[in-house]
Amino acid sequence: MSCLKCLKYTMCLVNFIFFICGAAVFGIGIYLMTSTRFSSILPSLQAMNIANTLFIIGIIITCVSFLGFLGALKENRCLLISFFILLFILMLAELAAACVLLMYERQIEKFIDEDLKSGLQKSINDRKNVTDTDDWDTVQLTFQCCGIHNSSDWLNNVPKSCNNPGNGTRYWPKGCFKKLQDAFENNLLNAGIGVIVVCIIEVLGMCFSMTLFCHISRSGLGYK
């Protein structure tokens, strides 16, 4: 019985921490949506700009962790099984996305390259002057790149985020597509470890919730 209580309160604590983190990500997404102008880098994924992505991730983390926290605290079978199902679906979605990335790497690179061109052209058309900012500026400042392949992609409307103060050249020499590729390849091991860690956390969450679920069923407490 003491082990089950320890399991219950451990699950409550972990889910409470995730709830706070999810709420913080959710808040950052709302702040960015209300304070910054965004244009889609990938027009085919128009809704998935930085602000919307943080907003959606925050909602998912907050809702799932709230179910786990309340289900463990109240020992509610409905909430615990809902928590288990949501974690299982999330894990399947992550594994499916990883498999798709590995199987269709070349096709995805070609699609991203073409979509980046459409997104950059849209950004050029939307900008009134080089001082306007959007998602492109965030990417270029973060990765110290300019355009898709180089600064010529911006034609005569090169934004200030392309400026390279570190040497004699005016703009960052590398394009963002190459920089993003390099960043992905250099952090492939870390990304793989991150995915494994997330999956382990999800599996542990499912095991904890199912253990509590079975204990409540054997206790005859039913659906409260």
JSON list of C-alpha atoms in Angstrom, two decimals:
[
{"chain": "A", "resi": 1, "resn": "MET", "atom": "CA", "xyz": [0.00, 0.00, 0.00]},
{"chain": "A", "resi": 2, "resn": "SER", "atom": "CA", "xyz": [2.83, 2.41, 0.85]},
{"chain": "A", "resi": 3, "resn": "CYS", "atom": "CA", "xyz": [4.43, 1.74, -2.56]},
{"chain": "A", "resi": 4, "resn": "LEU", "atom": "CA", "xyz": [1.15, 2.61, -4.28]},
{"chain": "A", "resi": 5, "resn": "LYS", "atom": "CA", "xyz": [0.92, 5.85, -2.32]},
{"chain": "A", "resi": 6, "resn": "CYS", "atom": "CA", "xyz": [4.48, 6.68, -3.30]},
{"chain": "A", "resi": 7, "resn": "LEU", "atom": "CA", "xyz": [3.62, 5.91, -6.93]},
{"chain": "A", "resi": 8, "resn": "LYS", "atom": "CA", "xyz": [0.49, 8.05, -6.72]},
{"chain": "A", "resi": 9, "resn": "TYR", "atom": "CA", "xyz": [2.23, 11.12, -5.33]},
{"chain": "A", "resi": 10, "resn": "THR", "atom": "CA", "xyz": [5.21, 10.71, -7.66]},
{"chain": "A", "resi": 11, "resn": "MET", "atom": "CA", "xyz": [2.81, 10.73, -10.59]},
{"chain": "A", "resi": 12, "resn": "CYS", "atom": "CA", "xyz": [1.08, 13.81, -9.15]},
{"chain": "A", "resi": 13, "resn": "LEU", "atom": "CA", "xyz": [4.39, 15.66, -8.72]},
{"chain": "A", "resi": 14, "resn": "VAL", "atom": "CA", "xyz": [5.74, 14.82, -12.19]},
{"chain": "A", "resi": 15, "resn": "ASN", "atom": "CA", "xyz": [2.49, 15.75, -13.92]},
{"chain": "A", "resi": 16, "resn": "PHE", "atom": "CA", "xyz": [2.28, 18.99, -11.92]},
{"chain": "A", "resi": 17, "resn": "ILE", "atom": "CA", "xyz": [5.78, 19.95, -13.14]},
{"chain": "A", "resi": 18, "resn": "PHE", "atom": "CA", "xyz": [4.79, 19.16, -16.74]},
{"chain": "A", "resi": 19, "resn": "PHE", "atom": "CA", "xyz": [1.59, 21.15, -16.27]},
{"chain": "A", "resi": 20, "resn": "ILE", "atom": "CA", "xyz": [3.57, 24.23, -15.19]},
{"chain": "A", "resi": 21, "resn": "CYS", "atom": "CA", "xyz": [5.97, 23.82, -18.14]},
{"chain": "A", "resi": 22, "resn": "GLY", "atom": "CA", "xyz": [3.06, 23.38, -20.56]},
{"chain": "A", "resi": 23, "resn": "ALA", "atom": "CA", "xyz": [1.34, 26.48, -19.19]},
{"chain": "A", "resi": 24, "resn": "ALA", "atom": "CA", "xyz": [4.57, 28.46, -19.65]},
{"chain": "A", "resi": 25, "resn": "VAL", "atom": "CA", "xyz": [4.92, 27.32, -23.28]},
{"chain": "A", "resi": 26, "resn": "PHE", "atom": "CA", "xyz": [1.23, 28.10, -23.83]},
{"chain": "A", "resi": 27, "resn": "GLY", "atom": "CA", "xyz": [1.71, 31.60, -22.40]},
{"chain": "A", "resi": 28, "resn": "ILE", "atom": "CA", "xyz": [4.76, 32.27, -24.58]},
{"chain": "A", "resi": 29, "resn": "GLY", "atom": "CA", "xyz": [2.76, 31.21, -27.64]},
{"chain": "A", "resi": 30, "resn": "ILE", "atom": "CA", "xyz": [-0.06, 33.61, -26.78]},
{"chain": "A", "resi": 31, "resn": "TYR", "atom": "CA", "xyz": [2.43, 36.44, -26.15]},
{"chain": "A", "resi": 32, "resn": "LEU", "atom": "CA", "xyz": [4.10, 35.92, -29.51]},
{"chain": "A", "resi": 33, "resn": "MET", "atom": "CA", "xyz": [0.74, 35.73, -31.29]},
{"chain": "A", "resi": 34, "resn": "THR", "atom": "CA", "xyz": [-0.34, 39.08, -29.86]},
{"chain": "A", "resi": 35, "resn": "SER", "atom": "CA", "xyz": [2.95, 40.98, -30.04]},
{"chain": "A", "resi": 36, "resn": "THR", "atom": "CA", "xyz": [4.72, 39.93, -33.22]},
{"chain": "A", "resi": 37, "resn": "ARG", "atom": "CA", "xyz": [3.87, 39.73, -36.90]},
{"chain": "A", "resi": 38, "resn": "PHE", "atom": "CA", "xyz": [4.44, 36.32, -38.44]},
{"chain": "A", "resi": 39, "resn": "SER", "atom": "CA", "xyz": [4.58, 35.03, -41.97]},
{"chain": "A", "resi": 40, "resn": "SER", "atom": "CA", "xyz": [4.69, 31.36, -42.71]},
{"chain": "A", "resi": 41, "resn": "ILE", "atom": "CA", "xyz": [8.13, 30.06, -43.68]},
{"chain": "A", "resi": 42, "resn": "LEU", "atom": "CA", "xyz": [6.42, 26.97, -45.10]},
{"chain": "A", "resi": 43, "resn": "PRO", "atom": "CA", "xyz": [3.15, 28.05, -46.81]},
{"chain": "A", "resi": 44, "resn": "SER", "atom": "CA", "xyz": [1.97, 24.44, -47.03]},
{"chain": "A", "resi": 45, "resn": "LEU", "atom": "CA", "xyz": [1.99, 24.49, -43.22]},
{"chain": "A", "resi": 46, "resn": "GLN", "atom": "CA", "xyz": [0.53, 27.97, -42.95]},
{"chain": "A", "resi": 47, "resn": "ALA", "atom": "CA", "xyz": [-0.83, 27.54, -39.43]},
{"chain": "A", "resi": 48, "resn": "MET", "atom": "CA", "xyz": [2.40, 26.11, -38.02]},
{"chain": "A", "resi": 49, "resn": "ASN", "atom": "CA", "xyz": [4.41, 29.28, -37.45]},
{"chain": "A", "resi": 50, "resn": "ILE", "atom": "CA", "xyz": [6.48, 29.66, -34.28]},
{"chain": "A", "resi": 51, "resn": "ALA", "atom": "CA", "xyz": [3.71, 31.19, -32.17]},
{"chain": "A", "resi": 52, "resn": "ASN", "atom": "CA", "xyz": [1.02, 28.71, -33.20]},
{"chain": "A", "resi": 53, "resn": "THR", "atom": "CA", "xyz": [3.39, 25.76, -32.73]},
{"chain": "A", "resi": 54, "resn": "LEU", "atom": "CA", "xyz": [4.22, 26.83, -29.16]},
{"chain": "A", "resi": 55, "resn": "PHE", "atom": "CA", "xyz": [0.51, 27.44, -28.52]},
{"chain": "A", "resi": 56, "resn": "ILE", "atom": "CA", "xyz": [-0.48, 23.94, -29.69]},
{"chain": "A", "resi": 57, "resn": "ILE", "atom": "CA", "xyz": [2.39, 22.20, -27.86]},
{"chain": "A", "resi": 58, "resn": "GLY", "atom": "CA", "xyz": [1.49, 24.07, -24.68]},
{"chain": "A", "resi": 59, "resn": "ILE", "atom": "CA", "xyz": [-2.15, 22.99, -24.93]},
{"chain": "A", "resi": 60, "resn": "ILE", "atom": "CA", "xyz": [-1.21, 19.33, -25.48]},
{"chain": "A", "resi": 61, "resn": "ILE", "atom": "CA", "xyz": [1.26, 19.22, -22.57]},
{"chain": "A", "resi": 62, "resn": "THR", "atom": "CA", "xyz": [-1.11, 21.08, -20.23]},
{"chain": "A", "resi": 63, "resn": "CYS", "atom": "CA", "xyz": [-4.17, 18.93, -21.00]},
{"chain": "A", "resi": 64, "resn": "VAL", "atom": "CA", "xyz": [-2.36, 15.58, -20.82]},
{"chain": "A", "resi": 65, "resn": "SER", "atom": "CA", "xyz": [-0.50, 16.43, -17.61]},
{"chain": "A", "resi": 66, "resn": "PHE", "atom": "CA", "xyz": [-3.70, 17.78, -16.02]},
{"chain": "A", "resi": 67, "resn": "LEU", "atom": "CA", "xyz": [-5.47, 14.48, -16.72]},
{"chain": "A", "resi": 68, "resn": "GLY", "atom": "CA", "xyz": [-2.58, 12.54, -15.18]},
{"chain": "A", "resi": 69, "resn": "PHE", "atom": "CA", "xyz": [-2.34, 14.81, -12.13]},
{"chain": "A", "resi": 70, "resn": "LEU", "atom": "CA", "xyz": [-6.07, 14.86, -11.37]},
{"chain": "A", "resi": 71, "resn": "GLY", "atom": "CA", "xyz": [-6.54, 11.19, -12.17]},
{"chain": "A", "resi": 72, "resn": "ALA", "atom": "CA", "xyz": [-3.76, 10.16, -9.78]},
{"chain": "A", "resi": 73, "resn": "LEU", "atom": "CA", "xyz": [-4.79, 12.60, -7.04]},
{"chain": "A", "resi": 74, "resn": "LYS", "atom": "CA", "xyz": [-8.47, 11.63, -7.10]},
{"chain": "A", "resi": 75, "resn": "GLU", "atom": "CA", "xyz": [-7.78, 7.99, -8.02]},
{"chain": "A", "resi": 76, "resn": "ASN", "atom": "CA", "xyz": [-10.29, 8.33, -10.85]},
{"chain": "A", "resi": 77, "resn": "ARG", "atom": "CA", "xyz": [-10.33, 5.45, -13.31]},
{"chain": "A", "resi": 78, "resn": "CYS", "atom": "CA", "xyz": [-11.86, 7.46, -16.17]},
{"chain": "A", "resi": 79, "resn": "LEU", "atom": "CA", "xyz": [-9.14, 10.12, -15.99]},
{"chain": "A", "resi": 80, "resn": "LEU", "atom": "CA", "xyz": [-6.37, 7.55, -15.62]},
{"chain": "A", "resi": 81, "resn": "ILE", "atom": "CA", "xyz": [-7.45, 5.54, -18.65]},
{"chain": "A", "resi": 82, "resn": "SER", "atom": "CA", "xyz": [-7.87, 8.75, -20.67]},
{"chain": "A", "resi": 83, "resn": "PHE", "atom": "CA", "xyz": [-4.33, 9.75, -19.67]},
{"chain": "A", "resi": 84, "resn": "PHE", "atom": "CA", "xyz": [-3.05, 6.33, -20.74]},
{"chain": "A", "resi": 85, "resn": "ILE", "atom": "CA", "xyz": [-4.79, 6.50, -24.14]},
{"chain": "A", "resi": 86, "resn": "LEU", "atom": "CA", "xyz": [-3.56, 10.04, -24.89]},
{"chain": "A", "resi": 87, "resn": "LEU", "atom": "CA", "xyz": [0.04, 9.13, -24.01]},
{"chain": "A", "resi": 88, "resn": "PHE", "atom": "CA", "xyz": [-0.20, 6.02, -26.19]},
{"chain": "A", "resi": 89, "resn": "ILE", "atom": "CA", "xyz": [-1.52, 8.06, -29.15]},
{"chain": "A", "resi": 90, "resn": "LEU", "atom": "CA", "xyz": [1.22, 10.67, -28.71]},
{"chain": "A", "resi": 91, "resn": "MET", "atom": "CA", "xyz": [3.92, 8.00, -28.63]},
{"chain": "A", "resi": 92, "resn": "LEU", "atom": "CA", "xyz": [2.56, 6.34, -31.78]},
{"chain": "A", "resi": 93, "resn": "ALA", "atom": "CA", "xyz": [2.45, 9.73, -33.54]},
{"chain": "A", "resi": 94, "resn": "GLU", "atom": "CA", "xyz": [6.07, 10.47, -32.57]},
{"chain": "A", "resi": 95, "resn": "LEU", "atom": "CA", "xyz": [7.29, 7.08, -33.77]},
{"chain": "A", "resi": 96, "resn": "ALA", "atom": "CA", "xyz": [5.32, 7.40, -37.01]},
{"chain": "A", "resi": 97, "resn": "ALA", "atom": "CA", "xyz": [6.81, 10.86, -37.65]},
{"chain": "A", "resi": 98, "resn": "ALA", "atom": "CA", "xyz": [10.34, 9.52, -37.02]},
{"chain": "A", "resi": 99, "resn": "CYS", "atom": "CA", "xyz": [9.77, 6.63, -39.46]},
{"chain": "A", "resi": 100, "resn": "VAL", "atom": "CA", "xyz": [8.42, 8.99, -42.15]},
{"chain": "A", "resi": 101, "resn": "LEU", "atom": "CA", "xyz": [11.46, 11.27, -41.77]},
{"chain": "A", "resi": 102, "resn": "LEU", "atom": "CA", "xyz": [13.83, 8.32, -42.19]},
{"chain": "A", "resi": 103, "resn": "MET", "atom": "CA", "xyz": [11.99, 6.69, -45.12]},
{"chain": "A", "resi": 104, "resn": "TYR", "atom": "CA", "xyz": [11.25, 9.81, -47.17]},
{"chain": "A", "resi": 105, "resn": "GLU", "atom": "CA", "xyz": [14.26, 12.00, -46.33]},
{"chain": "A", "resi": 106, "resn": "ARG", "atom": "CA", "xyz": [15.04, 13.05, -49.94]},
{"chain": "A", "resi": 107, "resn": "GLN", "atom": "CA", "xyz": [11.43, 13.77, -50.84]},
{"chain": "A", "resi": 108, "resn": "ILE", "atom": "CA", "xyz": [11.00, 15.81, -47.68]},
{"chain": "A", "resi": 109, "resn": "GLU", "atom": "CA", "xyz": [14.16, 17.85, -48.45]},
{"chain": "A", "resi": 110, "resn": "LYS", "atom": "CA", "xyz": [12.86, 18.63, -51.95]},
{"chain": "A", "resi": 111, "resn": "PHE", "atom": "CA", "xyz": [9.43, 19.58, -50.60]},
{"chain": "A", "resi": 112, "resn": "ILE", "atom": "CA", "xyz": [10.95, 21.86, -47.93]},
{"chain": "A", "resi": 113, "resn": "ASP", "atom": "CA", "xyz": [13.24, 23.56, -50.48]},
{"chain": "A", "resi": 114, "resn": "GLU", "atom": "CA", "xyz": [10.32, 24.34, -52.80]},
{"chain": "A", "resi": 115, "resn": "ASP", "atom": "CA", "xyz": [8.09, 25.45, -49.94]},
{"chain": "A", "resi": 116, "resn": "LEU", "atom": "CA", "xyz": [10.81, 27.70, -48.52]},
{"chain": "A", "resi": 117, "resn": "LYS", "atom": "CA", "xyz": [10.99, 29.46, -51.87]},
{"chain": "A", "resi": 118, "resn": "SER", "atom": "CA", "xyz": [7.25, 30.09, -51.81]},
{"chain": "A", "resi": 119, "resn": "GLY", "atom": "CA", "xyz": [7.44, 31.30, -48.20]},
{"chain": "A", "resi": 120, "resn": "LEU", "atom": "CA", "xyz": [10.33, 33.66, -48.92]},
{"chain": "A", "resi": 121, "resn": "GLN", "atom": "CA", "xyz": [8.57, 35.10, -51.95]},
{"chain": "A", "resi": 122, "resn": "LYS", "atom": "CA", "xyz": [5.47, 35.70, -49.83]},
{"chain": "A", "resi": 123, "resn": "SER", "atom": "CA", "xyz": [7.61, 37.43, -47.19]},
{"chain": "A", "resi": 124, "resn": "ILE", "atom": "CA", "xyz": [9.15, 39.68, -49.87]},
{"chain": "A", "resi": 125, "resn": "ASN", "atom": "CA", "xyz": [5.70, 40.63, -51.14]},
{"chain": "A", "resi": 126, "resn": "ASP", "atom": "CA", "xyz": [4.37, 41.32, -47.63]},
{"chain": "A", "resi": 127, "resn": "ARG", "atom": "CA", "xyz": [7.30, 43.48, -46.51]},
{"chain": "A", "resi": 128, "resn": "LYS", "atom": "CA", "xyz": [6.91, 47.22, -46.94]},
{"chain": "A", "resi": 129, "resn": "ASN", "atom": "CA", "xyz": [10.59, 47.86, -46.15]},
{"chain": "A", "resi": 130, "resn": "VAL", "atom": "CA", "xyz": [13.69, 46.07, -44.81]},
{"chain": "A", "resi": 131, "resn": "THR", "atom": "CA", "xyz": [12.83, 46.98, -41.20]},
{"chain": "A", "resi": 132, "resn": "ASP", "atom": "CA", "xyz": [9.71, 44.79, -41.16]},
{"chain": "A", "resi": 133, "resn": "THR", "atom": "CA", "xyz": [10.18, 41.54, -39.23]},
{"chain": "A", "resi": 134, "resn": "ASP", "atom": "CA", "xyz": [8.62, 38.08, -39.36]},
{"chain": "A", "resi": 135, "resn": "ASP", "atom": "CA", "xyz": [9.50, 34.40, -38.92]},
{"chain": "A", "resi": 136, "resn": "TRP", "atom": "CA", "xyz": [12.28, 34.67, -41.49]},
{"chain": "A", "resi": 137, "resn": "ASP", "atom": "CA", "xyz": [14.14, 37.19, -39.33]},
{"chain": "A", "resi": 138, "resn": "THR", "atom": "CA", "xyz": [13.91, 34.89, -36.31]},
{"chain": "A", "resi": 139, "resn": "VAL", "atom": "CA", "xyz": [15.41, 31.99, -38.29]},
{"chain": "A", "resi": 140, "resn": "GLN", "atom": "CA", "xyz": [18.13, 34.13, -39.89]},
{"chain": "A", "resi": 141, "resn": "LEU", "atom": "CA", "xyz": [19.20, 35.67, -36.58]},
{"chain": "A", "resi": 142, "resn": "THR", "atom": "CA", "xyz": [19.17, 32.29, -34.80]},
{"chain": "A", "resi": 143, "resn": "PHE", "atom": "CA", "xyz": [21.14, 30.34, -37.42]},
{"chain": "A", "resi": 144, "resn": "GLN", "atom": "CA", "xyz": [23.17, 33.29, -38.78]},
{"chain": "A", "resi": 145, "resn": "CYS", "atom": "CA", "xyz": [22.08, 32.67, -42.34]},
{"chain": "A", "resi": 146, "resn": "CYS", "atom": "CA", "xyz": [20.52, 34.63, -45.17]},
{"chain": "A", "resi": 147, "resn": "GLY", "atom": "CA", "xyz": [17.82, 33.54, -47.60]},
{"chain": "A", "resi": 148, "resn": "ILE", "atom": "CA", "xyz": [17.40, 29.94, -48.67]},
{"chain": "A", "resi": 149, "resn": "HIS", "atom": "CA", "xyz": [20.75, 29.46, -50.41]},
{"chain": "A", "resi": 150, "resn": "ASN", "atom": "CA", "xyz": [22.27, 32.97, -50.10]},
{"chain": "A", "resi": 151, "resn": "SER", "atom": "CA", "xyz": [21.34, 36.66, -49.89]},
{"chain": "A", "resi": 152, "resn": "SER", "atom": "CA", "xyz": [20.44, 36.84, -53.59]},
{"chain": "A", "resi": 153, "resn": "ASP", "atom": "CA", "xyz": [17.18, 35.02, -52.79]},
{"chain": "A", "resi": 154, "resn": "TRP", "atom": "CA", "xyz": [15.91, 38.29, -51.26]},
{"chain": "A", "resi": 155, "resn": "LEU", "atom": "CA", "xyz": [16.50, 40.16, -54.54]},
{"chain": "A", "resi": 156, "resn": "ASN", "atom": "CA", "xyz": [16.70, 43.89, -53.67]},
{"chain": "A", "resi": 157, "resn": "ASN", "atom": "CA", "xyz": [14.85, 43.62, -50.36]},
{"chain": "A", "resi": 158, "resn": "VAL", "atom": "CA", "xyz": [17.46, 42.02, -48.08]},
{"chain": "A", "resi": 159, "resn": "PRO", "atom": "CA", "xyz": [16.35, 42.38, -44.41]},
{"chain": "A", "resi": 160, "resn": "LYS", "atom": "CA", "xyz": [18.58, 43.61, -41.58]},
{"chain": "A", "resi": 161, "resn": "SER", "atom": "CA", "xyz": [18.59, 40.13, -40.03]},
{"chain": "A", "resi": 162, "resn": "CYS", "atom": "CA", "xyz": [20.95, 39.10, -42.87]},
{"chain": "A", "resi": 163, "resn": "ASN", "atom": "CA", "xyz": [23.65, 41.57, -41.79]},
{"chain": "A", "resi": 164, "resn": "ASN", "atom": "CA", "xyz": [26.90, 39.94, -40.66]},
{"chain": "A", "resi": 165, "resn": "PRO", "atom": "CA", "xyz": [28.79, 42.26, -38.30]},
{"chain": "A", "resi": 166, "resn": "GLY", "atom": "CA", "xyz": [31.58, 39.75, -37.69]},
{"chain": "A", "resi": 167, "resn": "ASN", "atom": "CA", "xyz": [33.64, 40.22, -40.85]},
{"chain": "A", "resi": 168, "resn": "GLY", "atom": "CA", "xyz": [33.99, 42.29, -43.99]},
{"chain": "A", "resi": 169, "resn": "THR", "atom": "CA", "xyz": [31.18, 40.64, -45.92]},
{"chain": "A", "resi": 170, "resn": "ARG", "atom": "CA", "xyz": [27.85, 42.40, -45.76]},
{"chain": "A", "resi": 171, "resn": "TYR", "atom": "CA", "xyz": [25.57, 39.39, -45.32]},
{"chain": "A", "resi": 172, "resn": "TRP", "atom": "CA", "xyz": [25.80, 35.92, -43.81]},
{"chain": "A", "resi": 173, "resn": "PRO", "atom": "CA", "xyz": [27.43, 33.75, -46.50]},
{"chain": "A", "resi": 174, "resn": "LYS", "atom": "CA", "xyz": [25.35, 30.59, -46.02]},
{"chain": "A", "resi": 175, "resn": "GLY", "atom": "CA", "xyz": [21.68, 30.09, -46.75]},
{"chain": "A", "resi": 176, "resn": "CYS", "atom": "CA", "xyz": [19.22, 28.95, -44.10]},
{"chain": "A", "resi": 177, "resn": "PHE", "atom": "CA", "xyz": [18.38, 25.66, -45.83]},
{"chain": "A", "resi": 178, "resn": "LYS", "atom": "CA", "xyz": [22.00, 24.51, -45.61]},
{"chain": "A", "resi": 179, "resn": "LYS", "atom": "CA", "xyz": [22.31, 25.79, -42.06]},
{"chain": "A", "resi": 180, "resn": "LEU", "atom": "CA", "xyz": [19.15, 23.94, -41.01]},
{"chain": "A", "resi": 181, "resn": "GLN", "atom": "CA", "xyz": [20.45, 20.76, -42.66]},
{"chain": "A", "resi": 182, "resn": "ASP", "atom": "CA", "xyz": [23.79, 21.08, -40.86]},
{"chain": "A", "resi": 183, "resn": "ALA", "atom": "CA", "xyz": [22.08, 21.77, -37.53]},
{"chain": "A", "resi": 184, "resn": "PHE", "atom": "CA", "xyz": [19.86, 18.71, -37.97]},
{"chain": "A", "resi": 185, "resn": "GLU", "atom": "CA", "xyz": [22.80, 16.45, -38.92]},
{"chain": "A", "resi": 186, "resn": "ASN", "atom": "CA", "xyz": [25.02, 17.75, -36.11]},
{"chain": "A", "resi": 187, "resn": "ASN", "atom": "CA", "xyz": [22.28, 17.22, -33.53]},
{"chain": "A", "resi": 188, "resn": "LEU", "atom": "CA", "xyz": [20.92, 13.95, -34.91]},
{"chain": "A", "resi": 189, "resn": "LEU", "atom": "CA", "xyz": [22.30, 11.95, -31.97]},
{"chain": "A", "resi": 190, "resn": "ASN", "atom": "CA", "xyz": [20.92, 14.44, -29.45]},
{"chain": "A", "resi": 191, "resn": "ALA", "atom": "CA", "xyz": [17.56, 14.44, -31.21]},
{"chain": "A", "resi": 192, "resn": "GLY", "atom": "CA", "xyz": [17.49, 10.63, -31.15]},
{"chain": "A", "resi": 193, "resn": "ILE", "atom": "CA", "xyz": [18.35, 10.59, -27.45]},
{"chain": "A", "resi": 194, "resn": "GLY", "atom": "CA", "xyz": [15.65, 13.20, -26.83]},
{"chain": "A", "resi": 195, "resn": "VAL", "atom": "CA", "xyz": [13.03, 11.12, -28.63]},
{"chain": "A", "resi": 196, "resn": "ILE", "atom": "CA", "xyz": [14.06, 8.01, -26.66]},
{"chain": "A", "resi": 197, "resn": "VAL", "atom": "CA", "xyz": [13.88, 9.93, -23.36]},
{"chain": "A", "resi": 198, "resn": "VAL", "atom": "CA", "xyz": [10.42, 11.28, -24.23]},
{"chain": "A", "resi": 199, "resn": "CYS", "atom": "CA", "xyz": [9.23, 7.78, -25.16]},
{"chain": "A", "resi": 200, "resn": "ILE", "atom": "CA", "xyz": [10.61, 6.38, -21.88]},
{"chain": "A", "resi": 201, "resn": "ILE", "atom": "CA", "xyz": [8.78, 9.09, -19.92]},
{"chain": "A", "resi": 202, "resn": "GLU", "atom": "CA", "xyz": [5.57, 8.31, -21.81]},
{"chain": "A", "resi": 203, "resn": "VAL", "atom": "CA", "xyz": [5.95, 4.57, -21.22]},
{"chain": "A", "resi": 204, "resn": "LEU", "atom": "CA", "xyz": [6.57, 5.15, -17.51]},
{"chain": "A", "resi": 205, "resn": "GLY", "atom": "CA", "xyz": [3.52, 7.42, -17.38]},
{"chain": "A", "resi": 206, "resn": "MET", "atom": "CA", "xyz": [1.42, 4.72, -19.02]},
{"chain": "A", "resi": 207, "resn": "CYS", "atom": "CA", "xyz": [2.76, 2.07, -16.63]},
{"chain": "A", "resi": 208, "resn": "PHE", "atom": "CA", "xyz": [2.10, 4.24, -13.58]},
{"chain": "A", "resi": 209, "resn": "SER", "atom": "CA", "xyz": [-1.43, 5.12, -14.70]},
{"chain": "A", "resi": 210, "resn": "MET", "atom": "CA", "xyz": [-2.29, 1.50, -15.52]},
{"chain": "A", "resi": 211, "resn": "THR", "atom": "CA", "xyz": [-0.89, 0.30, -12.18]},
{"chain": "A", "resi": 212, "resn": "LEU", "atom": "CA", "xyz": [-3.09, 2.78, -10.31]},
{"chain": "A", "resi": 213, "resn": "PHE", "atom": "CA", "xyz": [-6.02, 1.88, -12.56]},
{"chain": "A", "resi": 214, "resn": "CYS", "atom": "CA", "xyz": [-5.69, -1.82, -11.76]},
{"chain": "A", "resi": 215, "resn": "HIS", "atom": "CA", "xyz": [-5.27, -1.10, -8.04]},
{"chain": "A", "resi": 216, "resn": "ILE", "atom": "CA", "xyz": [-8.48, 0.96, -8.00]},
{"chain": "A", "resi": 217, "resn": "SER", "atom": "CA", "xyz": [-10.32, -1.79, -9.90]},
{"chain": "A", "resi": 218, "resn": "ARG", "atom": "CA", "xyz": [-9.21, -4.45, -7.40]},
{"chain": "A", "resi": 219, "resn": "SER", "atom": "CA", "xyz": [-10.19, -2.17, -4.51]},
{"chain": "A", "resi": 220, "resn": "GLY", "atom": "CA", "xyz": [-13.74, -2.01, -5.83]},
{"chain": "A", "resi": 221, "resn": "LEU", "atom": "CA", "xyz": [-13.81, 1.79, -5.84]},
{"chain": "A", "resi": 222, "resn": "GLY", "atom": "CA", "xyz": [-15.32, 1.90, -9.31]},
{"chain": "A", "resi": 223, "resn": "TYR", "atom": "CA", "xyz": [-15.72, 5.00, -11.46]},
{"chain": "A", "resi": 224, "resn": "LYS", "atom": "CA", "xyz": [-15.89, 7.94, -9.08]}
]
